[in-house]
Coordinates of C-alpha atoms (C1' of nucleotides) in Angstrom, one line a residue:
Chain Y
M1 CA 39.9 90.6 -14.0
L2 CA 41.1 88.0 -11.7
S3 CA 39.5 87.4 -8.4
K4 CA 41.6 87.7 -5.3
Q5 CA 41.5 83.9 -4.9
Q6 CA 42.8 83.4 -8.4
L7 CA 45.5 86.0 -8.0
I8 CA 46.7 84.2 -4.9
E9 CA 46.8 80.9 -6.7
Y10 CA 48.6 82.4 -9.7
S11 CA 51.0 84.1 -7.4
E12 CA 51.9 80.9 -5.5
D13 CA 52.1 78.9 -8.6
A14 CA 54.5 81.4 -10.2
R15 CA 56.7 81.6 -7.1
K16 CA 57.0 77.8 -7.2
N17 CA 57.7 77.5 -10.9
Y18 CA 59.3 80.6 -12.3
V19 CA 62.6 82.4 -12.0
N20 CA 61.8 85.6 -10.1
H21 CA 62.5 89.1 -11.4
I22 CA 62.7 88.0 -15.0
S23 CA 60.0 88.3 -17.6
I24 CA 59.8 87.9 -21.3
D25 CA 58.0 90.1 -23.7
C26 CA 57.4 89.1 -27.3
V27 CA 56.6 91.3 -30.2
V28 CA 55.0 89.1 -32.7
F29 CA 54.9 90.5 -36.2
G30 CA 52.5 89.2 -38.8
F31 CA 51.7 90.4 -42.3
H32 CA 48.3 90.4 -43.9
E33 CA 46.6 92.4 -46.6
G34 CA 49.6 94.6 -47.1
Q35 CA 49.6 95.5 -43.4
M36 CA 52.2 94.8 -40.8
K37 CA 50.5 93.5 -37.7
V38 CA 51.4 93.0 -34.1
L39 CA 49.8 90.5 -31.8
L40 CA 48.4 92.1 -28.6
L41 CA 46.4 91.2 -25.6
K42 CA 43.8 93.2 -23.7
T43 CA 41.9 92.7 -20.5
N44 CA 38.2 93.4 -20.7
D45 CA 38.2 96.0 -18.0
E46 CA 41.1 98.1 -19.1
E47 CA 41.5 100.0 -22.3
K48 CA 45.2 99.4 -22.4
W49 CA 46.7 96.6 -24.4
Y50 CA 49.9 94.7 -23.8
L51 CA 52.4 92.4 -25.4
P52 CA 52.3 88.6 -25.1
G53 CA 54.7 87.7 -22.3
G54 CA 55.5 85.4 -19.5
F55 CA 58.1 84.1 -17.3
V56 CA 61.0 81.6 -17.3
L57 CA 60.6 78.2 -15.7
K58 CA 63.3 77.5 -13.1
E59 CA 65.2 75.1 -15.3
E60 CA 64.3 76.5 -18.7
H61 CA 66.5 78.2 -21.2
I62 CA 65.2 81.8 -21.8
D63 CA 64.9 81.1 -25.5
N64 CA 62.7 78.1 -24.8
A65 CA 60.6 80.2 -22.5
A66 CA 60.0 82.6 -25.3
V67 CA 59.0 79.7 -27.6
R68 CA 56.7 78.3 -25.0
I69 CA 55.0 81.6 -24.4
L70 CA 54.5 82.2 -28.1
Q71 CA 53.2 78.7 -28.6
E72 CA 50.6 79.3 -25.9
R73 CA 49.5 82.5 -27.6
T74 CA 49.6 81.5 -31.2
G75 CA 49.5 77.8 -31.4
L76 CA 52.6 77.9 -33.5
D77 CA 55.5 75.5 -33.1
K78 CA 58.3 76.7 -35.2
I79 CA 58.8 80.4 -34.8
F80 CA 61.5 82.7 -35.9
L81 CA 62.5 84.4 -32.7
Q82 CA 65.1 86.9 -32.1
Q83 CA 66.2 88.3 -28.7
F84 CA 66.7 92.0 -29.2
R85 CA 67.0 93.8 -26.0
V86 CA 66.6 93.8 -22.2
F87 CA 64.4 96.4 -20.5
G88 CA 65.8 96.9 -17.1
D89 CA 64.5 100.3 -15.8
P90 CA 63.6 99.8 -12.2
D91 CA 60.7 102.1 -12.8
R92 CA 59.2 100.2 -15.6
S93 CA 56.0 99.5 -13.7
K94 CA 56.2 96.2 -11.9
F95 CA 54.4 93.6 -13.8
H96 CA 50.6 94.0 -13.5
N97 CA 51.1 96.3 -10.6
D98 CA 48.6 98.7 -12.0
M99 CA 46.0 96.0 -12.2
Y100 CA 46.4 94.2 -9.0
V101 CA 47.8 96.7 -6.7
G102 CA 46.1 96.6 -3.3
M103 CA 44.5 93.2 -3.8
L104 CA 47.3 91.4 -2.1
P105 CA 50.0 92.4 0.4
K106 CA 53.2 92.9 -1.5
E107 CA 54.9 89.9 0.0
E108 CA 52.2 87.6 -1.1
N109 CA 52.0 89.0 -4.6
W110 CA 54.8 87.6 -6.7
F111 CA 53.9 89.8 -9.6
S112 CA 54.4 92.9 -7.7
G113 CA 58.2 92.7 -7.6
R114 CA 60.6 94.2 -10.0
F115 CA 60.9 92.6 -13.4
I116 CA 63.6 92.9 -15.9
S117 CA 62.2 91.9 -19.2
I118 CA 63.9 90.3 -22.1
G119 CA 62.5 91.4 -25.4
Y120 CA 62.1 89.0 -28.3
Y121 CA 60.6 89.6 -31.6
A122 CA 59.0 86.9 -33.7
L123 CA 58.1 86.8 -37.4
V124 CA 55.1 84.5 -38.1
D125 CA 52.7 83.6 -40.9
F126 CA 49.5 85.5 -40.2
F127 CA 47.3 82.6 -41.3
D128 CA 49.0 80.0 -39.1
V129 CA 48.2 81.9 -35.9
T130 CA 45.2 81.2 -33.7
P131 CA 45.4 83.9 -31.1
H132 CA 44.8 82.6 -27.5
P133 CA 44.3 85.1 -24.7
D134 CA 46.2 84.4 -21.5
Q135 CA 45.0 84.2 -17.9
F136 CA 44.9 88.0 -17.5
S137 CA 43.2 88.8 -20.8
E138 CA 40.0 88.4 -22.6
L139 CA 41.2 89.3 -26.0
C140 CA 44.2 88.4 -28.1
A141 CA 44.2 90.0 -31.5
W142 CA 46.2 91.5 -34.3
R143 CA 46.6 95.2 -34.5
D144 CA 47.9 97.2 -37.4
L145 CA 51.3 98.7 -37.0
D146 CA 50.0 102.0 -38.0
D147 CA 47.1 101.9 -35.7
M148 CA 48.5 100.8 -32.4
P149 CA 46.5 101.3 -29.3
E150 CA 47.7 102.7 -26.0
M151 CA 49.7 100.2 -24.2
Q152 CA 50.5 99.2 -20.6
L153 CA 53.8 99.7 -18.9
D154 CA 56.6 100.3 -21.3
H155 CA 55.2 98.1 -24.0
E156 CA 55.1 100.9 -26.5
K157 CA 58.8 101.4 -26.1
I158 CA 59.4 97.7 -26.4
Y159 CA 57.5 97.2 -29.6
K160 CA 59.1 100.3 -31.1
S161 CA 62.5 99.0 -30.2
A162 CA 61.6 95.6 -31.8
L163 CA 60.7 97.4 -35.0
D164 CA 64.0 99.1 -35.0
A165 CA 65.8 95.8 -34.5
L166 CA 63.8 94.3 -37.3
R167 CA 64.7 97.1 -39.7
L168 CA 68.3 96.6 -38.8
Q169 CA 68.0 92.9 -39.5
L170 CA 66.7 93.7 -42.9
N171 CA 70.1 95.0 -43.8
Y172 CA 72.0 91.9 -43.3
Q173 CA 69.6 89.0 -43.2
P174 CA 66.8 87.7 -45.4
I175 CA 63.4 87.9 -43.8
G176 CA 60.1 86.9 -45.2
Y177 CA 60.2 83.1 -45.1
N178 CA 58.4 83.4 -41.8
L179 CA 56.0 86.1 -42.8
M180 CA 55.0 85.1 -46.3
P181 CA 52.9 82.2 -47.5
R182 CA 54.8 79.4 -49.3
E183 CA 54.2 81.0 -52.7
F184 CA 53.9 84.7 -53.3
T185 CA 54.4 87.3 -55.9
M186 CA 57.2 89.8 -56.2
P187 CA 54.9 92.8 -55.5
E188 CA 53.6 91.0 -52.4
L189 CA 57.1 90.5 -51.1
Q190 CA 57.9 94.1 -51.9
K191 CA 54.9 95.2 -49.9
L192 CA 56.3 93.4 -46.9
Y193 CA 59.6 95.2 -47.2
E194 CA 57.8 98.5 -47.7
T195 CA 55.7 97.9 -44.6
I196 CA 58.6 97.1 -42.4
L197 CA 60.6 100.0 -43.6
G198 CA 57.7 102.4 -43.7
K199 CA 58.6 103.7 -47.2
K200 CA 58.0 102.9 -50.8
L201 CA 60.6 101.1 -52.9
D202 CA 61.2 101.1 -56.6
R203 CA 59.7 97.9 -58.1
R204 CA 62.5 97.3 -60.6
N205 CA 65.3 97.9 -58.2
F206 CA 63.7 95.9 -55.5
Q207 CA 63.3 93.0 -57.8
R208 CA 66.9 93.1 -59.1
R209 CA 68.2 93.4 -55.6
I210 CA 66.2 90.6 -54.0
L211 CA 66.8 88.3 -56.9
G212 CA 70.5 89.1 -56.6
F213 CA 70.4 87.5 -53.2
G214 CA 69.7 84.2 -54.8
I215 CA 67.2 83.1 -52.2
L216 CA 64.1 82.9 -54.4
N217 CA 62.9 80.3 -56.8
R218 CA 60.4 81.3 -59.5
S219 CA 57.6 78.8 -60.4
E220 CA 57.0 77.9 -64.0
E221 CA 53.4 78.8 -63.7
P222 CA 52.2 82.3 -63.0
R223 CA 49.3 82.9 -60.8
K224 CA 46.1 83.0 -62.8
G225 CA 42.6 84.4 -62.3
G226 CA 43.8 87.8 -61.1
A227 CA 42.2 90.9 -62.7
H228 CA 45.4 91.8 -64.4
K229 CA 48.5 90.5 -65.9
A230 CA 49.3 87.2 -64.3
P231 CA 52.2 87.6 -61.9
Y232 CA 54.9 85.0 -61.3
L233 CA 55.0 83.1 -58.2
Y234 CA 58.1 82.8 -56.1
S235 CA 59.1 80.7 -53.1
F236 CA 62.2 80.7 -50.9
D237 CA 65.1 78.5 -51.7
M238 CA 65.5 77.2 -48.3
E239 CA 69.1 76.1 -48.7
N240 CA 70.3 79.5 -49.8
Y241 CA 67.9 81.2 -47.4
Q242 CA 69.4 79.4 -44.4
N243 CA 72.8 80.1 -45.7
A244 CA 72.1 83.8 -46.1
L245 CA 70.7 83.8 -42.6
T246 CA 74.0 82.7 -41.1
E247 CA 76.2 84.4 -43.6
G248 CA 74.4 87.7 -43.8
F249 CA 74.5 90.0 -46.8
K250 CA 76.1 93.4 -47.3
G251 CA 73.0 95.4 -48.1
G252 CA 71.3 98.3 -46.7
W253 CA 67.9 99.7 -47.8
Chain R
M1 CA 89.8 82.5 -2.1
L2 CA 87.2 83.6 0.3
S3 CA 86.9 82.2 3.7
K4 CA 83.6 80.6 4.7
Q5 CA 82.9 83.6 6.9
Q6 CA 83.5 86.0 4.1
L7 CA 81.3 84.0 1.8
I8 CA 78.5 84.1 4.3
E9 CA 78.8 87.9 4.6
Y10 CA 78.9 88.4 0.9
S11 CA 76.0 86.2 0.4
E12 CA 73.9 88.0 3.0
D13 CA 74.9 91.3 1.7
A14 CA 74.1 90.3 -1.8
R15 CA 70.7 88.9 -0.9
K16 CA 69.9 92.2 0.8
N17 CA 71.0 94.5 -1.9
Y18 CA 70.8 92.8 -5.3
V19 CA 68.2 91.6 -7.6
N20 CA 68.3 87.8 -7.5
H21 CA 68.9 85.7 -10.6
I22 CA 70.4 88.5 -12.7
S23 CA 74.0 89.1 -13.3
I24 CA 75.9 91.4 -15.6
D25 CA 79.0 90.4 -17.5
C26 CA 81.1 93.0 -19.3
V27 CA 83.5 92.6 -22.1
V28 CA 85.9 95.5 -21.9
F29 CA 87.8 96.1 -25.0
G30 CA 90.9 98.2 -25.0
F31 CA 93.6 98.8 -27.6
H32 CA 97.3 99.1 -27.1
E33 CA 100.3 98.7 -29.2
G34 CA 98.3 97.5 -32.1
Q35 CA 96.7 94.8 -30.1
M36 CA 93.0 94.4 -29.1
K37 CA 92.8 93.6 -25.4
V38 CA 90.1 92.4 -23.1
L39 CA 90.1 93.1 -19.4
L40 CA 89.9 89.9 -17.4
L41 CA 90.1 88.7 -13.8
K42 CA 91.7 85.7 -12.2
T43 CA 91.7 84.2 -8.8
N44 CA 95.0 83.2 -7.4
D45 CA 94.1 79.5 -6.9
E46 CA 92.4 78.8 -10.2
E47 CA 93.8 78.9 -13.6
K48 CA 90.6 80.1 -15.2
W49 CA 89.9 83.7 -15.9
Y50 CA 86.6 85.4 -16.0
L51 CA 85.0 88.6 -17.2
P52 CA 84.3 91.6 -15.0
G53 CA 80.8 91.2 -13.7
G54 CA 78.4 91.8 -10.9
F55 CA 74.8 92.3 -10.0
V56 CA 72.0 94.8 -10.2
L57 CA 71.0 96.7 -7.1
K58 CA 67.4 96.5 -6.2
E59 CA 66.4 99.9 -7.4
E60 CA 69.1 100.3 -10.1
H61 CA 68.7 100.5 -13.8
I62 CA 70.6 97.6 -15.4
D63 CA 72.6 100.0 -17.6
N64 CA 73.7 101.8 -14.5
A65 CA 74.6 98.6 -12.9
A66 CA 77.0 97.9 -15.8
V67 CA 78.4 101.4 -15.5
R68 CA 79.0 100.9 -11.7
I69 CA 80.6 97.5 -12.2
L70 CA 83.0 98.9 -14.8
Q71 CA 83.8 101.9 -12.7
E72 CA 84.8 99.6 -9.9
R73 CA 87.1 97.5 -12.2
T74 CA 88.6 100.3 -14.3
G75 CA 88.2 103.5 -12.3
L76 CA 86.6 105.0 -15.4
D77 CA 83.6 107.2 -15.3
K78 CA 82.4 107.7 -18.8
I79 CA 82.3 104.5 -20.6
F80 CA 80.9 103.6 -24.0
L81 CA 78.7 100.7 -23.1
Q82 CA 76.5 98.5 -25.3
Q83 CA 74.1 95.8 -24.2
F84 CA 74.5 93.1 -26.7
R85 CA 72.9 89.9 -25.5
V86 CA 71.4 87.9 -22.7
F87 CA 72.8 84.5 -21.7
G88 CA 70.1 82.4 -20.2
D89 CA 71.0 78.8 -20.5
P90 CA 70.0 77.2 -17.2
D91 CA 73.1 75.1 -17.4
R92 CA 75.5 78.0 -17.7
S93 CA 77.1 77.1 -14.4
K94 CA 75.6 79.0 -11.6
F95 CA 77.7 81.9 -10.6
H96 CA 80.9 80.9 -8.8
N97 CA 79.3 77.5 -8.1
D98 CA 82.5 75.8 -9.1
M99 CA 84.5 77.8 -6.6
Y100 CA 82.3 77.8 -3.6
V101 CA 80.3 74.7 -3.9
G102 CA 80.1 72.8 -0.7
M103 CA 81.2 75.6 1.5
L104 CA 77.7 76.7 2.3
P105 CA 74.3 75.0 2.1
K106 CA 72.6 76.0 -1.0
E107 CA 69.9 78.0 0.8
E108 CA 72.5 80.2 2.5
N109 CA 74.6 80.7 -0.6
W110 CA 73.0 83.4 -2.7
F111 CA 75.5 82.9 -5.4
S112 CA 74.6 79.3 -6.0
G113 CA 71.3 80.0 -7.7
R114 CA 70.6 80.3 -11.3
F115 CA 71.8 83.5 -13.0
I116 CA 70.7 85.0 -16.2
S117 CA 73.4 87.2 -17.4
I118 CA 73.1 90.4 -19.4
G119 CA 76.1 90.9 -21.6
Y120 CA 77.6 94.4 -22.2
Y121 CA 80.6 95.4 -24.1
A122 CA 82.6 98.4 -23.4
L123 CA 85.2 100.3 -25.4
V124 CA 87.7 102.1 -23.3
D125 CA 91.0 103.9 -23.6
F126 CA 93.7 101.6 -22.5
F127 CA 95.7 104.2 -20.7
D128 CA 92.8 105.5 -18.7
V129 CA 92.2 102.2 -17.0
T130 CA 93.5 101.2 -13.7
P131 CA 92.5 97.6 -13.3
H132 CA 91.1 96.7 -9.9
P133 CA 90.5 93.1 -8.9
D134 CA 87.1 92.3 -7.3
Q135 CA 86.4 90.4 -4.1
F136 CA 86.9 87.1 -5.7
S137 CA 90.0 87.8 -7.6
E138 CA 93.6 88.7 -7.1
L139 CA 94.4 89.8 -10.5
C140 CA 92.7 92.1 -13.0
A141 CA 94.6 92.5 -16.2
W142 CA 94.5 93.0 -19.9
R143 CA 94.8 90.0 -22.2
D144 CA 95.4 90.1 -25.9
L145 CA 92.5 89.1 -28.0
D146 CA 94.6 86.6 -29.9
D147 CA 96.0 85.1 -26.8
M148 CA 93.0 84.6 -24.6
P149 CA 93.3 82.2 -21.7
E150 CA 90.9 79.5 -20.7
M151 CA 87.8 81.0 -19.1
Q152 CA 85.2 80.1 -16.4
L153 CA 81.6 79.3 -17.0
D154 CA 80.4 80.4 -20.5
H155 CA 82.6 83.5 -20.5
E156 CA 84.4 82.4 -23.7
K157 CA 81.1 82.3 -25.5
I158 CA 80.2 85.7 -24.1
Y159 CA 83.3 87.5 -25.2
K160 CA 83.1 85.9 -28.6
S161 CA 79.6 87.0 -28.9
A162 CA 80.7 90.5 -27.9
L163 CA 83.3 90.6 -30.5
D164 CA 80.7 89.6 -33.1
A165 CA 78.4 92.4 -31.9
L166 CA 81.3 94.9 -32.1
R167 CA 82.1 93.9 -35.6
L168 CA 78.5 94.4 -36.6
Q169 CA 78.5 97.8 -35.0
L170 CA 81.5 98.7 -37.1
N171 CA 79.2 98.6 -40.0
Y172 CA 76.8 101.3 -38.9
Q173 CA 78.4 103.3 -36.2
P174 CA 81.7 105.1 -35.7
I175 CA 83.9 103.6 -33.0
G176 CA 87.3 104.6 -31.9
Y177 CA 86.6 107.7 -29.8
N178 CA 86.5 105.5 -26.8
L179 CA 89.5 103.4 -27.8
M180 CA 92.0 105.8 -29.2
P181 CA 93.9 108.6 -27.4
R182 CA 92.8 112.1 -28.1
E183 CA 95.2 112.4 -31.0
F184 CA 96.2 109.6 -33.3
T185 CA 97.5 109.0 -36.7
M186 CA 95.6 107.4 -39.6
P187 CA 97.7 104.3 -39.5
E188 CA 97.0 103.9 -35.8
L189 CA 93.3 104.2 -36.4
Q190 CA 93.5 101.7 -39.2
K191 CA 95.3 99.3 -37.0
L192 CA 92.3 99.5 -34.6
Y193 CA 89.9 98.6 -37.4
E194 CA 92.1 95.8 -38.6
T195 CA 92.4 94.3 -35.2
I196 CA 88.7 94.3 -34.6
L197 CA 88.0 92.8 -38.0
G198 CA 90.9 90.5 -37.9
K199 CA 92.0 91.4 -41.4
K200 CA 94.2 93.8 -43.3
L201 CA 92.7 96.8 -45.0
D202 CA 94.0 98.9 -47.9
R203 CA 95.6 102.1 -46.5
R204 CA 94.4 104.4 -49.2
N205 CA 90.8 103.1 -49.3
F206 CA 90.6 103.1 -45.5
Q207 CA 91.6 106.7 -45.4
R208 CA 89.2 107.8 -48.1
R209 CA 86.4 106.0 -46.4
I210 CA 87.0 107.1 -42.9
L211 CA 87.5 110.7 -44.0
G212 CA 84.3 110.4 -45.9
F213 CA 82.4 109.9 -42.7
G214 CA 83.4 113.4 -41.8
I215 CA 84.1 112.6 -38.1
L216 CA 87.8 113.4 -38.1
N217 CA 89.7 116.7 -37.8
R218 CA 93.2 116.9 -38.9
S219 CA 95.7 118.9 -36.9
E220 CA 97.9 121.5 -38.6
E221 CA 101.0 120.0 -37.1
P222 CA 102.1 116.5 -37.9
R223 CA 103.7 114.4 -35.2
K224 CA 107.4 114.8 -35.1
G225 CA 110.3 112.8 -33.9
G226 CA 109.3 109.5 -35.4
A227 CA 111.7 107.5 -37.3
H228 CA 110.1 108.2 -40.6
K229 CA 107.9 110.7 -42.5
A230 CA 105.9 112.7 -40.0
P231 CA 102.3 111.5 -39.9
Y232 CA 99.4 113.8 -39.5
L233 CA 97.5 113.8 -36.3
Y234 CA 93.8 113.4 -36.2
S235 CA 91.2 113.8 -33.5
F236 CA 87.5 113.1 -33.5
D237 CA 85.0 115.8 -34.3
M238 CA 82.7 115.2 -31.4
E239 CA 79.7 116.9 -32.9
N240 CA 79.8 114.9 -36.1
Y241 CA 80.8 111.8 -34.2
Q242 CA 77.9 111.9 -31.9
N243 CA 75.7 112.6 -34.8
A244 CA 77.0 109.6 -36.6
L245 CA 76.5 107.5 -33.5
T246 CA 72.8 108.2 -33.5
E247 CA 72.3 108.4 -37.3
G248 CA 74.5 105.5 -38.3
F249 CA 76.2 105.1 -41.6
K250 CA 75.5 102.8 -44.5
G251 CA 78.9 101.1 -44.7
G252 CA 80.1 97.6 -44.4
W253 CA 83.8 96.5 -44.3
Chain I
dA1 C1' 39.6 100.6 -75.8
dC2 C1' 41.1 101.4 -71.6
dA3 C1' 42.5 101.0 -66.8
dA4 C1' 45.3 98.6 -63.7
dA5 C1' 48.8 95.5 -62.5
dA6 C1' 53.1 93.3 -63.7
dG7 C1' 57.1 92.4 -66.5
dT8 C1' 61.6 94.1 -68.1
dG9 C1' 66.2 97.2 -69.4
dT10 C1' 69.1 101.3 -69.7
dT11 C1' 71.5 105.2 -68.2
dT12 C1' 73.8 107.8 -64.7
dG13 C1' 76.2 108.6 -60.6
dA14 C1' 78.3 106.9 -56.4
dT15 C1' 81.0 103.9 -54.0
dA16 C1' 84.4 100.1 -53.5
dT17 C1' 88.4 97.9 -55.1
dA18 C1' 92.8 97.5 -56.9
dC19 C1' 96.9 99.3 -57.6
dA20 C1' 101.9 102.6 -57.8
dC21 C1' 104.5 106.5 -57.1
dC22 C1' 106.5 110.2 -54.4
dC23 C1' 108.0 112.2 -49.9
dA24 C1' 110.3 112.6 -45.3
dT25 C1' 113.2 110.9 -41.9
dG26 C1' 116.7 108.3 -39.2
dT27 C1' 120.5 105.2 -39.8
Chain C
dA1 C1' 121.9 105.8 -50.2
dC2 C1' 118.5 103.2 -48.5
dA3 C1' 115.0 101.3 -45.8
dT4 C1' 110.8 102.3 -43.7
dG5 C1' 106.7 104.4 -43.0
dG6 C1' 103.5 107.7 -44.6
dG7 C1' 101.2 110.6 -47.9
dT8 C1' 98.3 110.9 -52.2
dG9 C1' 95.6 109.9 -57.0
dT10 C1' 93.6 107.2 -60.8
dA11 C1' 91.4 103.7 -63.4
dT12 C1' 88.0 100.0 -63.2
dA13 C1' 84.3 97.4 -61.6
dT14 C1' 80.3 97.1 -59.1
dC15 C1' 76.2 98.7 -57.2
dA16 C1' 72.3 101.9 -56.3
dA17 C1' 69.1 105.2 -58.2
dA18 C1' 66.2 107.0 -61.4
dC19 C1' 63.4 106.4 -64.9
dA20 C1' 59.6 104.5 -69.3
dC21 C1' 57.7 101.4 -72.1
dT22 C1' 55.4 97.1 -73.1
dT23 C1' 52.4 93.1 -71.9
dT24 C1' 48.4 90.9 -70.0
dT25 C1' 43.8 90.7 -68.5
dG26 C1' 39.1 91.9 -66.9
dT27 C1' 35.6 95.3 -67.6

DNA sequence: ACAAAAGTGTTTGATATACACCCATGT
DNA sequence: ACATGGGTGTATATCAAACACTTTTGT
């Protein structure tokens, strides 16, 4: 919880530096141990979680604002980011209104105004992320997609909308480069798709299909030391991958 | 061209009523005589055209703002509208800056600030539209998609982006209800698809496919009086159409 | 030897593509 | 009669779905 003095300072600082009425909310997807995860923040004195977010500097491109915000929360530099929607309901509670209502007169509290939020989703490598709480939070942590906590404001709507957008993207773009380690096995990649889609896929058909896209290279050497038959390792062929990103495929799962 | 006095009034009015820093730009697609058209505005003293647009009232949902703006420009009430992207480059010229720079000191000119624009596209029935110029324009008119004039600001980028989004939508949603008259022939509908996609389609395959979606009803009576074999008339089956809108198809053209 | 994971191939049905002929109408 | 636009069907290729057996390895 911020003190009144801190709130005043943040408010003045924000008024000076940020574009008013615009916020950015990011849904950061990671993948670990066969689970899709979303990066969330939580204050210590509230049970509600919220999405990493922030504001746009006065001379900053909105896409750069999203990059900057995510860099602050994750430490990551190169992030796959996709703008997916704007949330512009006047009743989507004003930013942090719940938390700091009454502490400052409305005129002095920059955060109390109406905010129209631009939603981005990000795909990141779970292991590369070092979660950093922001000024309003004490905790920044991954949460399983199938065990999401209650969330502030309209953030539940936002992350669900992000998931829909991600599923749509699956149909015409490759994903995975940003979510998987450099080398991975076919079953691991399949797990990623299954998690995003929320349904099981046939191993054989999955393999045929994904190989058909021509975006994977298979290593000579299978992974050893596992308890079972040694699986092959794959990595993305970046040239074809990039190409597929811009060209898009036909597909549909 | 506005007088200085008018500009001052508009500026004060806008400051009072609208959310600052947010604008809305609409790409209105219509279809007439086998041509895809976009509704544009033009001032009398500038050769550059621009998209219908406006601002968001302080307590208004952004989607409603788009509806209101289009209603003002087209007279239409029920419009198929789709948010497709936000344009947030700080250098996308500030709204109407070119036109009214120097007329008012920056502080007094609400329009001179930075605007982040939310892009919507709309599909409308050409014949239902009565184009109304806005306060800044003398002309509001349809322009052919393949004969688009030079445009202000980043509006060329915006309408191209809208067209991309529309083409994407073609792959998983029915369109046409909003663009075609109540009754139409199969070749007419095909022409619409061809225009949006910018390529020719096979008559027989088009028909099979579109009928397969199950969103069309064929009238008993073919259209008469044409110069050739009388074509059947179709109309959309609204129940199935609405269903397909929410469910989406698999497809891909 | 067996349980568990991973590799691989075939058959079947559906959908997309390509293509050609007949019909109705006005001139 | 013919030119033009419109209606319809079939054969082929391609792709998605369903499905089962074999291999490897640790226990």
